[in-house]
Coordinates of C-alpha atoms (C1' of nucleotides) in Angstrom, one line a residue:
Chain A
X4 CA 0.0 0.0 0.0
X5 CA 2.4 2.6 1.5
X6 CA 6.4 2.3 1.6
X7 CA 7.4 -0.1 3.9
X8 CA 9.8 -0.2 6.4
X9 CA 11.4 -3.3 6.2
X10 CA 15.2 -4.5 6.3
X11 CA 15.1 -0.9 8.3
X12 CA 18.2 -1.5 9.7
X13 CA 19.9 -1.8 6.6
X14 CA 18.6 1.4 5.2
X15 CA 20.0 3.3 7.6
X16 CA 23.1 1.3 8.5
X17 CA 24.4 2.9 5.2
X18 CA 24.1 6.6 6.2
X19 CA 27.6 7.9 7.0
X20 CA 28.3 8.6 3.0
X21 CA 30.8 11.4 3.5
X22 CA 33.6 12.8 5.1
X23 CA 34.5 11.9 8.9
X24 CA 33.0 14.4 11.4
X25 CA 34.9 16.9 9.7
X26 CA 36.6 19.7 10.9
X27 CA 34.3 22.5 10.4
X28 CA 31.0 22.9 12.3
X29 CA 29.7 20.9 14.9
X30 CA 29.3 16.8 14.7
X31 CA 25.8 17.8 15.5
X32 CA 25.4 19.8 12.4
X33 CA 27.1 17.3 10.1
X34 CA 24.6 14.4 11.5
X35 CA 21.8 16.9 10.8
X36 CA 22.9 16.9 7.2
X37 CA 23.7 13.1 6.4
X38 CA 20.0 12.5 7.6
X39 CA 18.7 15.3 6.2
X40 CA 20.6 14.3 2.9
X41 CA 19.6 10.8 3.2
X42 CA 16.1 11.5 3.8
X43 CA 16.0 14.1 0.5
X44 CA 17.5 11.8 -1.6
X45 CA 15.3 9.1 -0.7
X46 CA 18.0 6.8 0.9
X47 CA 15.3 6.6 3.7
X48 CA 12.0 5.8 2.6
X49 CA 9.0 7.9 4.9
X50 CA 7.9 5.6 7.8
X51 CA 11.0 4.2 8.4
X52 CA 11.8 4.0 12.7
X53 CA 14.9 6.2 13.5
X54 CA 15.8 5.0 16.4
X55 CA 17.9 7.1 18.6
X56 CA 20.4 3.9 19.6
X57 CA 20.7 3.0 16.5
X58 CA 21.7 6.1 15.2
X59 CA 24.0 6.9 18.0
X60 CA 25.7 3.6 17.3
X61 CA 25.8 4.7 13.9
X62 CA 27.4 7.8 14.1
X63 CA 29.5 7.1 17.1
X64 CA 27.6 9.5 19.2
X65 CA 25.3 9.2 22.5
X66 CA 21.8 9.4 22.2
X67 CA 21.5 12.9 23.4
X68 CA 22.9 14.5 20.3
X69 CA 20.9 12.1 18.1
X70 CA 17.6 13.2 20.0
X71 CA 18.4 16.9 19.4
X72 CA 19.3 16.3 15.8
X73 CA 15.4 14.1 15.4
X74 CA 14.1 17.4 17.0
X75 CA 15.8 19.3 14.4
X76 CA 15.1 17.4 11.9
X77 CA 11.1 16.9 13.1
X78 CA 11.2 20.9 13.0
X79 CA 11.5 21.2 9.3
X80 CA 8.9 18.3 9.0
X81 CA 10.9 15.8 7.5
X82 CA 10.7 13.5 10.5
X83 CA 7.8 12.9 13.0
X84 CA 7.9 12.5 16.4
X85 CA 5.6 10.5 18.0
X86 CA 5.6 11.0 21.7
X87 CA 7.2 8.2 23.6
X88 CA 7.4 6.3 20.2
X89 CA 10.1 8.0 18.5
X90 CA 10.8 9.1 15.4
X91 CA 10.3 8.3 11.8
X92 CA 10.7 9.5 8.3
X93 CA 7.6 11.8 7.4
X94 CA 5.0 10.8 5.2
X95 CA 2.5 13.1 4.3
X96 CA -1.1 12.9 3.2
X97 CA -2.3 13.7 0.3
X98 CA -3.9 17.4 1.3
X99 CA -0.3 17.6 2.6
X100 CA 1.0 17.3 -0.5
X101 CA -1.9 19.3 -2.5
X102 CA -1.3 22.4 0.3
X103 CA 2.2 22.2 -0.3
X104 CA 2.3 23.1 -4.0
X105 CA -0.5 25.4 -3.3
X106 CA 1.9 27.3 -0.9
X107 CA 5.0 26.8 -3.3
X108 CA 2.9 28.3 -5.7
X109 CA 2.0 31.7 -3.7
X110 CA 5.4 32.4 -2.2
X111 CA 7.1 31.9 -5.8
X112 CA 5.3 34.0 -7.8
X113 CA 5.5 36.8 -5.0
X114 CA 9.3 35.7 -5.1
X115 CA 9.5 36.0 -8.8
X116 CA 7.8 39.5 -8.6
X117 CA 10.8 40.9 -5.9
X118 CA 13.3 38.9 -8.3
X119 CA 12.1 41.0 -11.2
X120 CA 12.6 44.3 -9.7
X121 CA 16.2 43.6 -7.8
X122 CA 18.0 40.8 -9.7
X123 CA 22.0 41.7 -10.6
X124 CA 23.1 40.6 -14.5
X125 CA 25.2 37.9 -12.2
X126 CA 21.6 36.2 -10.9
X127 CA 20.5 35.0 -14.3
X128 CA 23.9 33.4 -15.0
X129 CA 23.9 32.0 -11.8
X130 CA 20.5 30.5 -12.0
X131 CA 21.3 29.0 -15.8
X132 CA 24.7 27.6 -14.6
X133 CA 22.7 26.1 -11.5
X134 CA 20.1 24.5 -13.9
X135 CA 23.1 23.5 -16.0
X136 CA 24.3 21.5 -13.9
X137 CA 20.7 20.0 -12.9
X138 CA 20.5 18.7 -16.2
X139 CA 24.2 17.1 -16.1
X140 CA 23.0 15.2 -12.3
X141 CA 19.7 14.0 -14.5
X142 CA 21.9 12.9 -17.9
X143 CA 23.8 11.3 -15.6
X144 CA 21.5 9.6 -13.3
X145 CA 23.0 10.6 -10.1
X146 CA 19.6 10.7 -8.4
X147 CA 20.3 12.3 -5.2
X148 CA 22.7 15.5 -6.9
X149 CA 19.6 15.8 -9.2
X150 CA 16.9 16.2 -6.4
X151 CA 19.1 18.5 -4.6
X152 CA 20.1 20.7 -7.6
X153 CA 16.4 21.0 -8.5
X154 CA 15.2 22.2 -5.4
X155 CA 18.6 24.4 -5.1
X156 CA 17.0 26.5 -8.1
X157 CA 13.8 27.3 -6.6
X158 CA 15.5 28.3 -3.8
X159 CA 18.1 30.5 -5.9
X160 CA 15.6 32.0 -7.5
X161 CA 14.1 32.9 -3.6
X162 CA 17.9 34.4 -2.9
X163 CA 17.6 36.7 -5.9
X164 CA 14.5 38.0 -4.4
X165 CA 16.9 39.3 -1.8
X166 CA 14.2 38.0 1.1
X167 CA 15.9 35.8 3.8
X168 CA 12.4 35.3 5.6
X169 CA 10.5 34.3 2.1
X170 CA 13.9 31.8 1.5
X171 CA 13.4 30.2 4.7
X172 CA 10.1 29.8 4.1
X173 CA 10.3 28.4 1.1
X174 CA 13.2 25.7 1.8
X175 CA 11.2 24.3 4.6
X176 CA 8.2 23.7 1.6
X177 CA 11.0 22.4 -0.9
X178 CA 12.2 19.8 1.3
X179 CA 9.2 18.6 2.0
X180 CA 8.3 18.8 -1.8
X181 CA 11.1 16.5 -2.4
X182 CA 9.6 13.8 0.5
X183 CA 6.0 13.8 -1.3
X184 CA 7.7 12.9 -4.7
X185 CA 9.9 10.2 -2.8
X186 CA 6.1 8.7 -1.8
X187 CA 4.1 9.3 -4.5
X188 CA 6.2 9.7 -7.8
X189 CA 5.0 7.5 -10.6
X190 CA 7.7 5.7 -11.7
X191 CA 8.5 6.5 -15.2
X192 CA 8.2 9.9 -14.8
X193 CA 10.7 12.3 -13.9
X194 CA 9.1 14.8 -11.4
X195 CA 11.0 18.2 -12.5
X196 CA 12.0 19.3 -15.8
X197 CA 15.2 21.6 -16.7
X198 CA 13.5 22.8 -19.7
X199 CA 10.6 24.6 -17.2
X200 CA 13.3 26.1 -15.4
X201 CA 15.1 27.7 -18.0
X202 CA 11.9 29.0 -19.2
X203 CA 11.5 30.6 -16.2
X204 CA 15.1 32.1 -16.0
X205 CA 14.5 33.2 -19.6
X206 CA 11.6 35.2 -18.5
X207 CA 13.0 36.8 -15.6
X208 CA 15.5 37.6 -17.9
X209 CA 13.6 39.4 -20.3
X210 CA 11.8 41.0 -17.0
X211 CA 8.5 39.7 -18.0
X212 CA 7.1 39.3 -14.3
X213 CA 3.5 38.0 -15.2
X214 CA 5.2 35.1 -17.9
X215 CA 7.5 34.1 -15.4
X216 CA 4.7 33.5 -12.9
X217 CA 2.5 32.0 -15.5
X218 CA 5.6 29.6 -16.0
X219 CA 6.1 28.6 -12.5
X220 CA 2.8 28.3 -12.1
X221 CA 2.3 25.8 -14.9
X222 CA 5.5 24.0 -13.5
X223 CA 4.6 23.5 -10.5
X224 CA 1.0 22.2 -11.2
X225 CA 2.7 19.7 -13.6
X226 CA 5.0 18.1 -10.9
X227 CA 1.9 17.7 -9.0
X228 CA 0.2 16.1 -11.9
X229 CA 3.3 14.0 -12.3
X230 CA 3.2 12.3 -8.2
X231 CA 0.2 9.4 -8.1
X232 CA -1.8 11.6 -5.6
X233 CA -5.2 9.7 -6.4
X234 CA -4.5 6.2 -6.5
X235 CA -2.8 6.5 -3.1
X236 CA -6.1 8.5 -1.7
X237 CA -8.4 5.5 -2.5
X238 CA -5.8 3.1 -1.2
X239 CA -4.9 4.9 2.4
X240 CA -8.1 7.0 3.6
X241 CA -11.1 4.8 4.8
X242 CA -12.7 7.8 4.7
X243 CA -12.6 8.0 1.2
X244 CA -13.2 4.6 0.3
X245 CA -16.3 4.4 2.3
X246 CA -17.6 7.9 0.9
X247 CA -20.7 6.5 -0.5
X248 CA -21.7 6.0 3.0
X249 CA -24.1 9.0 4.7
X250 CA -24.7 8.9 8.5
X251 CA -26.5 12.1 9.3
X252 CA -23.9 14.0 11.0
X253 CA -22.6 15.5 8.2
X254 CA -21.5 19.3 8.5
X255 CA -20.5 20.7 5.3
X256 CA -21.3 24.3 5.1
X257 CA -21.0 26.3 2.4
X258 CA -22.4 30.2 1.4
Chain B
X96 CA 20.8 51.9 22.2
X97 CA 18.7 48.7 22.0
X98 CA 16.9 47.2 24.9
X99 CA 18.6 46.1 27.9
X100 CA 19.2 43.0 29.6
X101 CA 19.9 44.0 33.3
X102 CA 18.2 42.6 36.2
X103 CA 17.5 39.9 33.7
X104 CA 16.7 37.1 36.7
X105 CA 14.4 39.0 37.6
X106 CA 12.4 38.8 34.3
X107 CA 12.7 35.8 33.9
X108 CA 11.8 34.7 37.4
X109 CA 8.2 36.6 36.9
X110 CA 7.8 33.9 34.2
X111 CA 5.1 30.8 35.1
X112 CA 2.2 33.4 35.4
X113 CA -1.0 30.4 34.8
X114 CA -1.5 27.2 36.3
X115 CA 1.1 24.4 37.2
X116 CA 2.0 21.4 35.0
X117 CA -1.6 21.6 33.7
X118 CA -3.2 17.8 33.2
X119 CA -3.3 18.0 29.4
X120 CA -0.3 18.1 27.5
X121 CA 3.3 17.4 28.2
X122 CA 5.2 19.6 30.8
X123 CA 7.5 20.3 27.8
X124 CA 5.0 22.0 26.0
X125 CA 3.6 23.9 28.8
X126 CA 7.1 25.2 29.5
X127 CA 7.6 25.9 25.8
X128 CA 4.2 27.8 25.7
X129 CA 5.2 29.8 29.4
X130 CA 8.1 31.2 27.3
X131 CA 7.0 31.6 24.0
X132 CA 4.0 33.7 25.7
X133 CA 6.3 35.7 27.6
X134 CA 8.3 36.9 24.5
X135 CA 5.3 37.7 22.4
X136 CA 3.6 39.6 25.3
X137 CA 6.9 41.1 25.6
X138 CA 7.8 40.4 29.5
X139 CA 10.7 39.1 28.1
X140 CA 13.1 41.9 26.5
X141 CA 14.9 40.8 23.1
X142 CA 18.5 39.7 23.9
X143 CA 17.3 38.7 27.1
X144 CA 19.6 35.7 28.3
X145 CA 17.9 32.4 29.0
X146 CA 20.0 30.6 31.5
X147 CA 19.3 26.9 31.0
X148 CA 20.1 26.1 34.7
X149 CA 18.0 29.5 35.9
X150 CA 15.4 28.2 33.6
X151 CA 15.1 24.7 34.7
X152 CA 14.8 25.7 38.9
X153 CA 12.4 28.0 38.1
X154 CA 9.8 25.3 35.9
X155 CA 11.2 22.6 38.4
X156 CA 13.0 20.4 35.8
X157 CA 16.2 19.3 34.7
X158 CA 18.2 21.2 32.0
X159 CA 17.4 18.8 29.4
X160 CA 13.9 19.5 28.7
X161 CA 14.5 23.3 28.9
X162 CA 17.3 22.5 26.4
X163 CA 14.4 20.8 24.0
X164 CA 12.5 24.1 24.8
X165 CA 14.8 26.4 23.9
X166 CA 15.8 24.5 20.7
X167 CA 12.0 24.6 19.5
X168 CA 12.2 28.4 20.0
X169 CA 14.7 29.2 18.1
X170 CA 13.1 26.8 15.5
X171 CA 10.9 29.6 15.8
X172 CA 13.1 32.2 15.3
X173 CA 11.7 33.8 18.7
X174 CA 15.2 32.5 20.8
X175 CA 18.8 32.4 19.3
X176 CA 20.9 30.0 20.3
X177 CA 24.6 31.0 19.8
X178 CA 26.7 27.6 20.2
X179 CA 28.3 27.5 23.6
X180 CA 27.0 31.0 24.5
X181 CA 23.8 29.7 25.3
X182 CA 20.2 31.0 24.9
X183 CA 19.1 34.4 24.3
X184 CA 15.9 36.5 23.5
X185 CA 15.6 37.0 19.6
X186 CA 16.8 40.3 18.6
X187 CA 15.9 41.3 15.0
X188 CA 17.6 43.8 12.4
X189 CA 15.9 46.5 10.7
X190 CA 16.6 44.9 7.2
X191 CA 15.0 41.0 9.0
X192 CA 11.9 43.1 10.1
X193 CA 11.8 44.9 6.7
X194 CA 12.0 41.4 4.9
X195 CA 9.4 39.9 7.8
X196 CA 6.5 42.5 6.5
X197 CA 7.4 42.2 2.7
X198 CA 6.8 38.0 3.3
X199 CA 3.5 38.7 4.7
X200 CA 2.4 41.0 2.3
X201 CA 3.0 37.8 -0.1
X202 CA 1.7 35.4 2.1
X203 CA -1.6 36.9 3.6
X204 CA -2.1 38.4 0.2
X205 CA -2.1 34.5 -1.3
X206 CA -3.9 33.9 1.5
X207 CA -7.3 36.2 1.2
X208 CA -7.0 35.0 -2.3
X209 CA -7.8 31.4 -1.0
X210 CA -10.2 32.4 1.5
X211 CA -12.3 34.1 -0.7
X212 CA -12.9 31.0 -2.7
X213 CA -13.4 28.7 0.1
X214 CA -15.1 30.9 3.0
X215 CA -17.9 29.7 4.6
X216 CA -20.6 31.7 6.5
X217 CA -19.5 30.8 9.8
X218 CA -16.1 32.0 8.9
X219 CA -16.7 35.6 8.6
X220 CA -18.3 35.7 11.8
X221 CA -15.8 33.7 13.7
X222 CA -13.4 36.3 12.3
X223 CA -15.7 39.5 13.5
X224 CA -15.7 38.0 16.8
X225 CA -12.0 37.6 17.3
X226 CA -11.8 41.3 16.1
X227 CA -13.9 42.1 18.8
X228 CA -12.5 40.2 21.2
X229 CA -9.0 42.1 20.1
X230 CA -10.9 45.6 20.9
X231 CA -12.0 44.7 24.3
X232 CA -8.5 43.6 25.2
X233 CA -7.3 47.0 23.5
X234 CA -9.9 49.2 25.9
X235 CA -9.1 47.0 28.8
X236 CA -5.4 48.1 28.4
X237 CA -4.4 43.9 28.8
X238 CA -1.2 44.1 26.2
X239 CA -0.3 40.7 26.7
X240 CA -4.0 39.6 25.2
X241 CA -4.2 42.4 22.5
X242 CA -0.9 41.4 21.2
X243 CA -2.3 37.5 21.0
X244 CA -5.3 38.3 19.7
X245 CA -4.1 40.5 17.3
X246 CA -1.6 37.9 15.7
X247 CA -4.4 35.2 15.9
X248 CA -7.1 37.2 13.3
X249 CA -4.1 36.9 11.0
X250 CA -4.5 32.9 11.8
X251 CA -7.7 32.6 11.5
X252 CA -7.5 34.2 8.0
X253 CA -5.1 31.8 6.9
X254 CA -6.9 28.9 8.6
X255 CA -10.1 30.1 6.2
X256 CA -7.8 29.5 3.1
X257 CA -7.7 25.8 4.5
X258 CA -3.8 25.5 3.9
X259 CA -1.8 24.3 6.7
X260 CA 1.7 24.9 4.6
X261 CA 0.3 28.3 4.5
X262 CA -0.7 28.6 7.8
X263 CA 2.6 27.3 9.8
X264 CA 4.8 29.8 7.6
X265 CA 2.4 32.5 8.9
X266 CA 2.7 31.4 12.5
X267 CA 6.8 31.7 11.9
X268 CA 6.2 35.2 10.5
X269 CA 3.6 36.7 13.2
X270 CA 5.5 35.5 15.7
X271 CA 8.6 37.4 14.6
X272 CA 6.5 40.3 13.8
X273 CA 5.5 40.7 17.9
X274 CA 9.5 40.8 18.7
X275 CA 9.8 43.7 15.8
X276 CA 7.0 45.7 17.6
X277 CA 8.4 44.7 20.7
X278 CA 11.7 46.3 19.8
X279 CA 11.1 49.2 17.6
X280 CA 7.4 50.2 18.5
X281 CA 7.2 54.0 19.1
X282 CA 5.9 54.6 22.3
X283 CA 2.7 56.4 21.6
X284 CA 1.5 54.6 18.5
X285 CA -0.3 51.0 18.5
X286 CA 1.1 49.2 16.0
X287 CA -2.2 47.4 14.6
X288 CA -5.5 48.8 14.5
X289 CA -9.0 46.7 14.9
X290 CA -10.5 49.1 12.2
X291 CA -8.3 47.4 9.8
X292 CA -9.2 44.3 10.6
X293 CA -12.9 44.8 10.4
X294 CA -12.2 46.7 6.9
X295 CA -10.7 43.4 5.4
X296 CA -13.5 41.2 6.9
X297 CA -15.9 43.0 5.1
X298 CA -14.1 42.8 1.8
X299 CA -13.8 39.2 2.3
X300 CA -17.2 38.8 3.7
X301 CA -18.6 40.9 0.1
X302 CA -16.3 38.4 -1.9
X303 CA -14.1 41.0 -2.8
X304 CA -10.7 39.6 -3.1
X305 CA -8.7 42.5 -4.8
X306 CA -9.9 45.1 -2.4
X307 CA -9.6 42.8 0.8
X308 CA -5.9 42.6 -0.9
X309 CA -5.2 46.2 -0.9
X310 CA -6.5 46.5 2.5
X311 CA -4.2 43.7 3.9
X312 CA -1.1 45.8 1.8
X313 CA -2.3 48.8 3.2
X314 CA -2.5 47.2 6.9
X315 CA 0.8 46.0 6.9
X316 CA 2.8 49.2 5.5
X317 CA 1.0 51.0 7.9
X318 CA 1.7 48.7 11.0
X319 CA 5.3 48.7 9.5
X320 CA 5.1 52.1 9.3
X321 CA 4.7 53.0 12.8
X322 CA 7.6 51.0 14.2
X323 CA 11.1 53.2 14.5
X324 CA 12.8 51.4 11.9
X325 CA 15.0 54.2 10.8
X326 CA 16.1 55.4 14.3
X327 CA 17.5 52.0 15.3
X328 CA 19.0 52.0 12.0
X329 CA 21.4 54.7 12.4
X330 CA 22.1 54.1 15.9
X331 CA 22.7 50.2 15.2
X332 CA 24.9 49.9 12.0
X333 CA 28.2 50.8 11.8
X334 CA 28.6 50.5 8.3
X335 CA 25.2 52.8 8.1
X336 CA 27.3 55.7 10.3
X337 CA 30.1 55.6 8.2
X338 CA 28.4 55.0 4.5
X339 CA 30.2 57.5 3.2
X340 CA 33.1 56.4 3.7
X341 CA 34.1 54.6 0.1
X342 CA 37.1 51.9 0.2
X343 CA 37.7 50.8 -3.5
X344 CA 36.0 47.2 -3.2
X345 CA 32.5 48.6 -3.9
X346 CA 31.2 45.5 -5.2
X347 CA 27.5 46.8 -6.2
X348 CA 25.8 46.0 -9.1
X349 CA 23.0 46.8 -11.1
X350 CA 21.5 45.6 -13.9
Chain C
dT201 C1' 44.7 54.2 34.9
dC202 C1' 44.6 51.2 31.3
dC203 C1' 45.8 46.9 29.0
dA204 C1' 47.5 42.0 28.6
dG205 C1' 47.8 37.8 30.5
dT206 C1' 46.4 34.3 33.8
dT207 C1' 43.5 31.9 36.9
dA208 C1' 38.9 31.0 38.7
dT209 C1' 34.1 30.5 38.0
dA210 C1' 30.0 29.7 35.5
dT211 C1' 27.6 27.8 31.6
dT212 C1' 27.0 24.9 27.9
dG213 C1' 27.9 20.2 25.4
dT214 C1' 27.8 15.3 25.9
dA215 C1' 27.6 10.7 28.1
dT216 C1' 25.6 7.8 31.3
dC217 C1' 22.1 6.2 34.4
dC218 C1' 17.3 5.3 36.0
dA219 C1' 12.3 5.4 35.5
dA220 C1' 8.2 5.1 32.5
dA221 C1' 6.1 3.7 28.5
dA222 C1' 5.5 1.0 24.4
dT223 C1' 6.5 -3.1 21.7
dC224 C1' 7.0 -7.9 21.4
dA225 C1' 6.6 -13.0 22.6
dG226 C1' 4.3 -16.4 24.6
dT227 C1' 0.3 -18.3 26.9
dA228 C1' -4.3 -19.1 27.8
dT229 C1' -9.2 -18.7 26.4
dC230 C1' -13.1 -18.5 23.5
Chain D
dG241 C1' -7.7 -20.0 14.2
dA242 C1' -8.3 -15.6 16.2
dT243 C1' -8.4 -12.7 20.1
dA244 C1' -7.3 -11.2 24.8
dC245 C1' -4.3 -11.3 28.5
dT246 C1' 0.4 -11.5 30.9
dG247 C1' 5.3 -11.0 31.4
dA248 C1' 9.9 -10.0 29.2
dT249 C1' 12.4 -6.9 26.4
dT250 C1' 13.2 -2.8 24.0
dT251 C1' 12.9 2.1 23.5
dT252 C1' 12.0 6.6 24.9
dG253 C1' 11.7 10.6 28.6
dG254 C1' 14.2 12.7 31.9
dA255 C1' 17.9 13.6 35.7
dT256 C1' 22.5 13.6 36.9
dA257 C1' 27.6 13.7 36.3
dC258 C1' 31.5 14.9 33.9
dA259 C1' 34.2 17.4 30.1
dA260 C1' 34.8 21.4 27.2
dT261 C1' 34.2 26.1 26.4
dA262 C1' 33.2 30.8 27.5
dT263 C1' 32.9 34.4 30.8
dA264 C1' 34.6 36.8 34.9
dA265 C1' 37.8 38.2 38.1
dC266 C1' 42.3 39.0 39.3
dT267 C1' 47.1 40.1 38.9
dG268 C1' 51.2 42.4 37.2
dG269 C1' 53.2 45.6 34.2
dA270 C1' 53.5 49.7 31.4

DNA sequence: TCCAGTTATATTGTATCCAAAATCAGTATC
DNA sequence: GATACTGATTTTGGATACAATATAACTGGA
C-alpha cells in the first residue's frame, strides 16, 4: 500500500556517506545533514523508525545529540515524532502534498515578482549555470545530486529575491516537496524538468514578471500532476473509500 | 541603544504566570508555551539571556527538557541559540523586520486570495468576533491579550484558506512580527489597528478579493510604518554611520 | 589608569544512568 | 484460528555527572 519499512536497519546502517566528522561545524550539524541528505535523496523511505540507539551507534555518538538532531530534523517536517514512540521519516497525506504546492505556488510568484525588480546581470547566469548542472546530475543519473540541484534552483531563484524570511520559508516547503515525490512519484516519470526552469530564468531575464509567474505556475502544477496523488487516496483514507456512505452528522457548510 | 538585559533574573523569574503542570499536555509544552507567551507579550526583553540552569529551577525540571524548549524556539526564530553561548531572546535587524513584513504582504495576500474561494458563513463571523474580542482587550489596556489576539485574526484568516503549509509559515512570521513591535514600536502609536481588521473582513465577507488585498497591503505598510525602523538604523549599524566612507572594493551591481 | 595575560568561576555540550512507557513474545481462552 | 491477556524486552523521557568552552575576576606591568 504505502512504503514499507522493512530490512530498516539496513537502510539506515548505510548513512555515513561522506567525510568523517569533519573539521568544520559541529558533529551535531554534520549528523543533521547526512539524515537530512539521506532523507532528501530518498535513501530513507518515509515511515522508516529512526531509532535514537541505533543512530547513536551509527554515528558514534550518545543518544542525546541524536535526540536533538530528530528534534531538528522533526522541526522542518521531515521527520515525526511520536511521543514516547520515536521518530520516523515523514509521510504526508495527500492534502499535505496538494497544500504544499499550493503554498509553493503563492510564495514563488511573490518571489519572482521581488526577483524582477532587484535581480543583478550575475543572478541569471547564476541561475542557468545552477540548472546547467541539474541537467548534467539528471543525464547522468545521479539521483540524489539531481533532487538537490532541483530544489537548489527554486530556492536560488528565492535568494535573488533578496528576502531571507520568504527563502526560509520556502526551503522548509521544498524539502518537503522532495519527501511527497519520494512517496508518491509514478515511476516513469521524472518529477521536475530543466526545460521549465530555464523557461522561467528566460523570463525573468527578459523581465517579463507576469510570464515568469504564468511559467512557475504551470511547472509547479505539472510536478503535482506528475506524483500518483489519487490512486494513493483510494488506497490509504477509509474515509474516502467508504464515501458513498451518509450517517447524518454531516457538517459541510457552504455560502 | 537597544533594549537592555539587566536585572534579567528578575524577568525571567516573573515567568510561570497560569496554572502548574496543567493535566493536558506534556510539561514540555507547557514550559515551551510559558516562554513563548512571555516573548510575544513582551515580558521578556529581546536579547534577554535564557540561562538553561536559571530556567530549569524556576519550571522545576532538569536542564534537558529546557534544552528541548529552547531548541524549539529558536526553530521559531523567537530564541537564538549562539553555540556554547547559550540562549538568548531574539533580537531582530531592521533589514529582518523589513524582509518579515514584505513575506506577509505575499503570504496573507495569497492567502485572502484562497479564503475568498473557500469561506464559509460561519467563517466571517468567527473572524468579526476575534476582532472584537481584540478591541476589548485594546480598551481594557491587557497588552499581553491584544498582542495575542491581534496575531491570531491573521491565523484565522489563513486557517479560512484551508492551507496548513500556508498557515505554519504564517505562525513563523507573526511571531517574529510581535519581537519587531516589541523592539522598535514607538511609544505612543499602536502598531495594529481593529478598524483594519474589520475593513478586510468585510471585503472578504462581500467576496471582494482584490480590495480585501489592498487593504491587507495597506494594513501591513502601515503597522510597518509606525515602528522606529529608521532610528534603530542609524544608531545600530556601523557600516550605516560611516556609508560614506568609500574603500575601493564597492562590489555593487546593477543591472 | 589602562591593558594584557592568567586563573577561577559559571555555563554549555555530551555521556551515562534510572524510570516510565511501548513493543514484542508467549500463553491461555473462546 | 483468532483474540485477549500477561510478562519480558526494548525504547524513549528525563535527571544527573563529567568534560569542554566561554565568561569573569584577578594580577602584574607599562
Amino acid at each position: 500500500m504505502n512504503a514499507q519499512s522493512n530490512n530498516s536497519s539496513n537502510n539506515i546502517a548505510s548513512l555515513p556517506t561522506s567525510a568523517p566528522p569533519s573539521s568544520k561545524g559541529s558533529v551535531q550539524s554534520w549528523i543533521y545533514d547526512q539524515i537530512f541528505a539521506a532523507i532528501l535523496e530518498q535513501r530513507l523511505a518515509p515511515d522508516t523508525k529512526l531509532a535514537e540507539d541505533t543512530l547513536g551507534e551509527i554515528f558514534g555518538v550518545s543518544r542525546t545529540v541524536i535526540r536533538a538532531v530528530l528534534q531538528r530534523l522533526s522541526h522542518d517536517d521531515v521527520v515525526e515524532i511520536r511521543p514516547n514512540r520515536g521518530a520516523v521519516v515523514a509521510s504526508l497525506t495527500v492534502d499535505e502534498v496538494r497544500d504544499v504546492f499550493e503554498a509553493r505556488r503563492v510564495i514563488e510568484n511573490g518571489a519572482i515578482d521581488l526577483a524582477c525588480k532587484r535581480r543583478k546581470k550575475s543572478d541569471v547566469a547564476n541561475l542557468k549555470a545552477l540548472v546547467e548542472s541539474e541537467q548534467e546530475a539528471f543525464e547522468g543519473n545521479d539521483r540524489g545530486a539531481w533532487i538537490r540541484l532541483s530544489g537548489e534552483f527554486h530556492l536560488a531563484l528565492a535568494g535573488i529575491a533578496g528576502n531571507k524570511a520568504l527563502e526560509d520559508t520556502l526551503r522548509a516547503l521544498v524539502s518537503r516537496t522532495s519527501l511527497a515525490i519520494s512517496q508518491y512519484e509514478t515511476p516513469g516519470q521524472s518529477a521536475c524538468s530543466q526545460q521549465d526552469h530555464f523557461a522561467i530564468i528566460d523570463a525573468i531575464d527578459a523581465g517579463d514578471m507576469k510570464s515568469a509567474q504564468q511559467e512557475m505556475t504551470r511547472h509547479l502544477a505539472e510536478c503535482e500532476a506528475k506524483l500518483d496523488l489519487d490512486e494513493q487516496e483510494k488506497g490509504t483514507d477509509l474515509r474516502t473509500i467508504f464515501s458513498n456512505i451518509r450517517t447524518g452528522n454531516d457538517k459541510s457548510e457552504t455560502l
